[in-house]
Amino acid sequence: MNGVFLRIREVDLYQRHVTLRLPFRFGAATVTQCPQAFVRVRAEVNGLSFEGASAELMVPKWFDKSPALTHEQNFEQLRESLRNAREAMLACSESLTPFALSQSAGEAAVAVSVARGLPRLAAQFGAAVLDKAVADAALRAVDRGWVHGLRAGVLGDPWSGQLPLVQPNEVTLRHTVGLADRLTDSDPGTDPADGLPATLEAAIRRYDLHHFKLKLCGQIDPDVERLTRIAAVLQRLGGDYRVTLDGNETFTDAASLGHFWQTLLETPALNGLLSRTLLLEQPLARAVALKESIASLGIEVPVILDESDDHAC
């Protein structure tokens, strides 16, 4: 099957208010509530109309970590990104595959957002959310699910049709442990008393979790103390567990990251946890992550980047 050619006729943007069940703290922000963006597109394929939809939380202090901006200003950045993406999609007057549409209208939307002062990562938000809705419409037009649609080349990209895609029979859950999360039932903090787990140990017991993403604050003493407590919980309940460590851009340079990592290595109570660490995620601030070498820091796990997208070109 060739890629599905569609023309976008309508793009509707909505939002709803979301209150988080538990406070979630990462890096520079503690989030208790935020808007959720919804996108619905109507696309024309061979004279027939198909709808596609997508949704994404508009999380503050992730796309733009500037302390000078309020949460509401962060939300408005993402709304502007969505509006710019909608305008670019509707301005496209020809039928294109989802991939070609992303390459043309999506890139145009990002360029407009950046020109209007948005960080590139925030600028990409709107285009990415619309890309998902367009892909949904294309898959619905040929009555294919995600895996079978990719294998058939529905999106029109040059890679998916050649990939040996396999639909999994099971998925491993990775539980994120935020900086404000209660670790044990005796810890003080929020408990909605709704019958669902409110602590790390309760979640492990309920869902038989073995994979965890641990947020770091980037300060040696608090991180060592908290990681030591987490390690004790995982040693007791986590079985043959594995973890990833998420730096959330909390280190301003490679030297401070190296000192931090060496301190972890020299902490006996963390030996077991570090031996089960799969990777370290975005420890350096995006402005320096692609400039400073970490090869000599003795970090023996893979280091990955995500927030640095807006400094990659």
XYZ file of C-alpha atoms in Angstrom:
313
model
C 0.000 0.000 0.000
C 1.177 3.504 -0.811
C 0.862 6.406 1.573
C -2.597 7.861 2.096
C -2.997 11.288 0.492
C -5.279 13.581 2.414
C -6.233 17.226 2.486
C -7.000 18.885 5.792
C -10.369 20.633 5.708
C -10.928 21.480 9.379
C -8.816 21.668 12.524
C -10.564 22.172 15.856
C -8.660 22.943 19.057
C -10.058 22.362 22.525
C -8.774 22.228 26.053
C -10.000 20.948 29.392
C -8.779 21.587 32.901
C -7.026 18.641 34.556
C -6.348 18.318 38.269
C -3.698 15.720 38.988
C -4.574 13.030 41.493
C -1.206 13.538 43.219
C 1.237 16.476 43.014
C 4.022 15.766 40.547
C 7.374 17.475 40.967
C 10.132 17.344 38.383
C 13.074 19.679 37.982
C 11.876 23.252 38.383
C 8.157 22.606 38.729
C 5.562 21.058 40.979
C 2.427 20.408 38.954
C -0.981 19.956 40.564
C -3.109 21.036 37.616
C -2.728 21.972 33.962
C -4.750 22.152 30.748
C -5.034 19.227 28.373
C -5.085 20.096 24.689
C -7.371 18.224 22.285
C -7.143 18.332 18.495
C -9.703 17.082 15.983
C -9.018 17.216 12.261
C -11.339 16.510 9.353
C -9.464 15.242 6.343
C -10.596 14.483 2.807
C -9.350 11.244 1.234
C -10.533 10.358 -2.275
C -13.598 12.538 -1.836
C -14.558 11.001 1.513
C -14.317 12.675 4.925
C -12.474 11.144 7.878
C -11.777 12.479 11.351
C -8.667 12.062 13.455
C -7.983 13.129 17.018
C -5.164 13.514 19.515
C -4.581 14.959 22.967
C -1.658 16.028 25.139
C -1.172 17.601 28.546
C 0.289 21.114 28.452
C 2.859 20.695 31.203
C 4.604 23.816 32.555
C 8.376 24.125 32.908
C 9.215 21.298 30.538
C 9.208 22.945 27.123
C 10.543 26.224 28.534
C 12.182 26.093 31.962
C 12.700 29.856 32.292
C 11.974 30.823 35.921
C 10.802 34.227 34.676
C 7.661 32.678 33.179
C 4.555 31.723 35.141
C 2.768 28.444 34.563
C 0.024 30.322 32.717
C 2.615 31.888 30.408
C 3.979 28.394 29.701
C 0.459 27.219 28.872
C -0.045 30.144 26.501
C 3.208 29.302 24.697
C 1.823 25.859 23.923
C -1.554 27.249 22.884
C 0.214 29.592 20.457
C 2.195 26.659 19.100
C -1.064 24.788 18.468
C -2.675 27.797 16.779
C 0.330 28.256 14.498
C 0.246 24.569 13.569
C -3.464 24.786 12.777
C -2.920 27.786 10.501
C -0.109 26.035 8.657
C -2.132 22.848 8.162
C -5.164 24.719 6.813
C -2.968 26.798 4.512
C -1.830 23.672 2.669
C -4.015 23.481 -0.449
C -2.919 20.112 -1.833
C -3.390 16.492 -0.823
C -0.305 15.087 0.871
C 0.652 12.042 2.893
C 0.861 12.551 6.670
C 4.659 12.497 6.427
C 4.792 15.060 3.619
C 2.283 17.245 5.432
C 4.432 17.134 8.558
C 7.511 18.041 6.543
C 5.839 21.024 4.884
C 3.125 22.440 7.150
C 4.724 21.179 10.347
C 8.095 22.731 9.613
C 6.407 25.958 8.516
C 4.514 26.105 11.812
C 7.698 25.592 13.817
C 9.434 28.354 11.868
C 6.572 30.776 12.577
C 6.549 29.926 16.282
C 10.307 30.363 16.603
C 10.124 33.674 14.735
C 7.518 34.802 17.270
C 9.837 34.032 20.162
C 8.918 30.512 21.230
C 11.710 28.083 22.135
C 12.053 25.443 19.437
C 10.884 22.653 21.754
C 7.674 24.545 22.559
C 7.301 25.402 18.878
C 7.367 21.711 17.996
C 4.560 20.895 20.436
C 1.701 22.076 18.234
C 3.040 20.449 15.085
C 3.569 17.148 16.909
C 0.058 17.046 18.366
C -1.458 17.814 14.957
C 0.774 15.172 13.349
C -0.813 12.565 15.620
C -4.343 13.636 14.708
C -3.519 13.559 10.986
C -1.995 10.086 11.341
C -5.160 8.957 13.127
C -7.313 10.216 10.248
C -5.132 8.475 7.662
C -5.298 5.158 9.511
C -9.071 5.445 9.855
C -9.360 6.134 6.128
C -7.920 2.686 5.351
C -9.284 0.960 8.466
C -5.845 0.042 9.801
C -4.486 0.010 13.319
C -1.141 1.587 14.169
C 1.176 -1.397 13.652
C -0.530 -2.704 10.516
C -0.823 0.812 9.133
C 2.869 1.513 9.624
C 3.808 -1.802 8.057
C 1.631 -0.934 5.053
C 3.273 2.479 4.619
C 0.070 4.437 5.277
C 1.906 7.491 6.634
C 4.027 7.860 3.503
C 7.354 8.001 5.313
C 10.359 6.249 3.745
C 11.121 3.905 6.659
C 8.110 2.231 8.232
C 7.176 -0.011 5.332
C 10.624 -1.619 5.489
C 10.674 -2.235 9.233
C 10.004 -5.690 10.715
C 7.280 -4.320 12.979
C 5.908 -6.709 15.578
C 2.794 -6.173 17.650
C 3.762 -7.015 21.259
C 1.774 -9.387 23.419
C 2.730 -7.524 26.579
C 4.178 -4.172 27.621
C 6.533 -3.490 30.521
C 5.362 -0.628 32.731
C 7.917 1.924 33.907
C 6.668 3.775 36.977
C 7.883 7.373 37.349
C 8.861 8.450 40.864
C 8.577 12.239 41.087
C 10.453 14.372 43.573
C 7.318 14.948 45.649
C 6.127 11.338 45.604
C 5.666 9.607 48.927
C 7.870 6.525 49.098
C 6.382 4.635 52.037
C 2.980 4.567 53.654
C 4.389 6.325 56.724
C 5.626 9.333 54.725
C 3.607 12.544 55.150
C 1.868 13.995 52.131
C -1.157 13.791 49.888
C -3.414 10.749 50.057
C -6.659 11.040 48.059
C -8.070 8.036 49.964
C -9.672 6.813 46.730
C -8.585 3.199 46.939
C -5.631 3.654 44.577
C -1.949 3.564 45.594
C -0.584 6.856 46.933
C 3.011 5.769 47.651
C 5.798 3.987 45.809
C 5.606 0.881 47.955
C 1.818 0.697 47.598
C 2.095 0.995 43.805
C 4.653 -1.822 43.689
C 2.414 -4.065 45.751
C -0.683 -3.285 43.681
C 0.804 -3.496 40.189
C 3.862 -5.759 40.672
C 6.173 -3.083 39.251
C 9.815 -3.796 38.407
C 10.892 -0.826 36.235
C 11.161 2.730 37.547
C 12.098 6.209 36.346
C 13.601 8.213 39.207
C 13.597 12.006 39.053
C 16.721 13.851 40.261
C 16.855 17.371 41.641
C 20.572 17.811 40.862
C 21.618 18.580 44.447
C 23.940 16.009 45.959
C 22.681 15.705 49.533
C 18.921 15.614 48.805
C 19.393 13.263 45.848
C 21.648 10.843 47.732
C 19.255 10.767 50.678
C 16.194 10.182 48.490
C 17.852 7.637 46.200
C 19.039 5.732 49.273
C 15.470 5.564 50.560
C 14.179 4.513 47.148
C 16.868 1.835 46.901
C 15.737 0.407 50.233
C 12.123 0.192 49.029
C 13.126 -1.426 45.734
C 15.457 -3.881 47.442
C 12.593 -4.926 49.700
C 9.752 -5.007 47.170
C 11.020 -4.502 43.618
C 12.386 -7.971 42.909
C 14.747 -8.031 39.916
C 14.154 -4.330 39.315
C 15.687 -1.864 36.859
C 15.752 1.940 37.007
C 16.480 4.944 34.830
C 17.610 8.257 36.313
C 16.126 11.475 34.915
C 18.247 14.587 35.413
C 15.681 17.004 33.932
C 18.452 19.440 32.919
C 19.399 20.142 36.536
C 23.176 20.279 35.942
C 24.619 23.446 34.442
C 27.919 21.942 33.309
C 29.755 18.654 32.889
C 31.987 19.242 35.919
C 29.057 19.401 38.337
C 27.525 16.314 36.736
C 30.799 14.431 37.089
C 31.102 15.344 40.767
C 27.514 14.259 41.350
C 27.999 10.903 39.639
C 31.223 10.209 41.511
C 29.409 10.868 44.791
C 26.754 8.318 43.838
C 29.456 5.758 43.049
C 31.085 6.354 46.437
C 27.837 5.811 48.358
C 27.705 2.121 49.399
C 23.940 2.144 49.922
C 23.496 2.971 46.215
C 25.720 0.211 44.803
C 22.793 -2.091 44.103
C 20.642 0.610 42.537
C 23.447 1.851 40.276
C 24.168 -1.701 39.116
C 20.536 -1.885 37.987
C 20.512 1.540 36.292
C 19.811 1.299 32.569
C 20.442 4.917 31.534
C 20.744 8.551 32.598
C 18.345 10.951 30.905
C 19.096 14.594 30.012
C 21.273 15.538 32.995
C 22.717 18.707 31.411
C 20.783 21.870 30.626
C 19.800 21.904 26.964
C 21.908 25.002 26.270
C 25.136 23.111 27.046
C 24.190 19.453 26.519
C 25.416 19.363 22.925
C 28.549 21.385 23.651
C 30.211 19.824 26.705
C 31.843 16.401 26.590
C 30.930 13.859 29.264
C 33.259 11.121 28.000
C 35.712 11.523 30.887
C 33.146 11.598 33.705
C 33.094 7.858 34.358
C 29.371 7.488 33.666
C 29.158 3.866 32.575
C 25.500 3.859 31.551
C 24.065 5.344 28.344
C 23.180 9.047 28.529
C 20.234 10.148 26.398
C 18.861 13.540 25.365
C 15.308 14.691 24.768
C 14.826 18.312 25.839
C 17.873 19.296 23.733
C 15.770 19.074 20.564
C 15.557 22.858 20.454
C 19.358 23.187 20.334
C 19.985 20.417 17.813
C 20.005 22.599 14.723
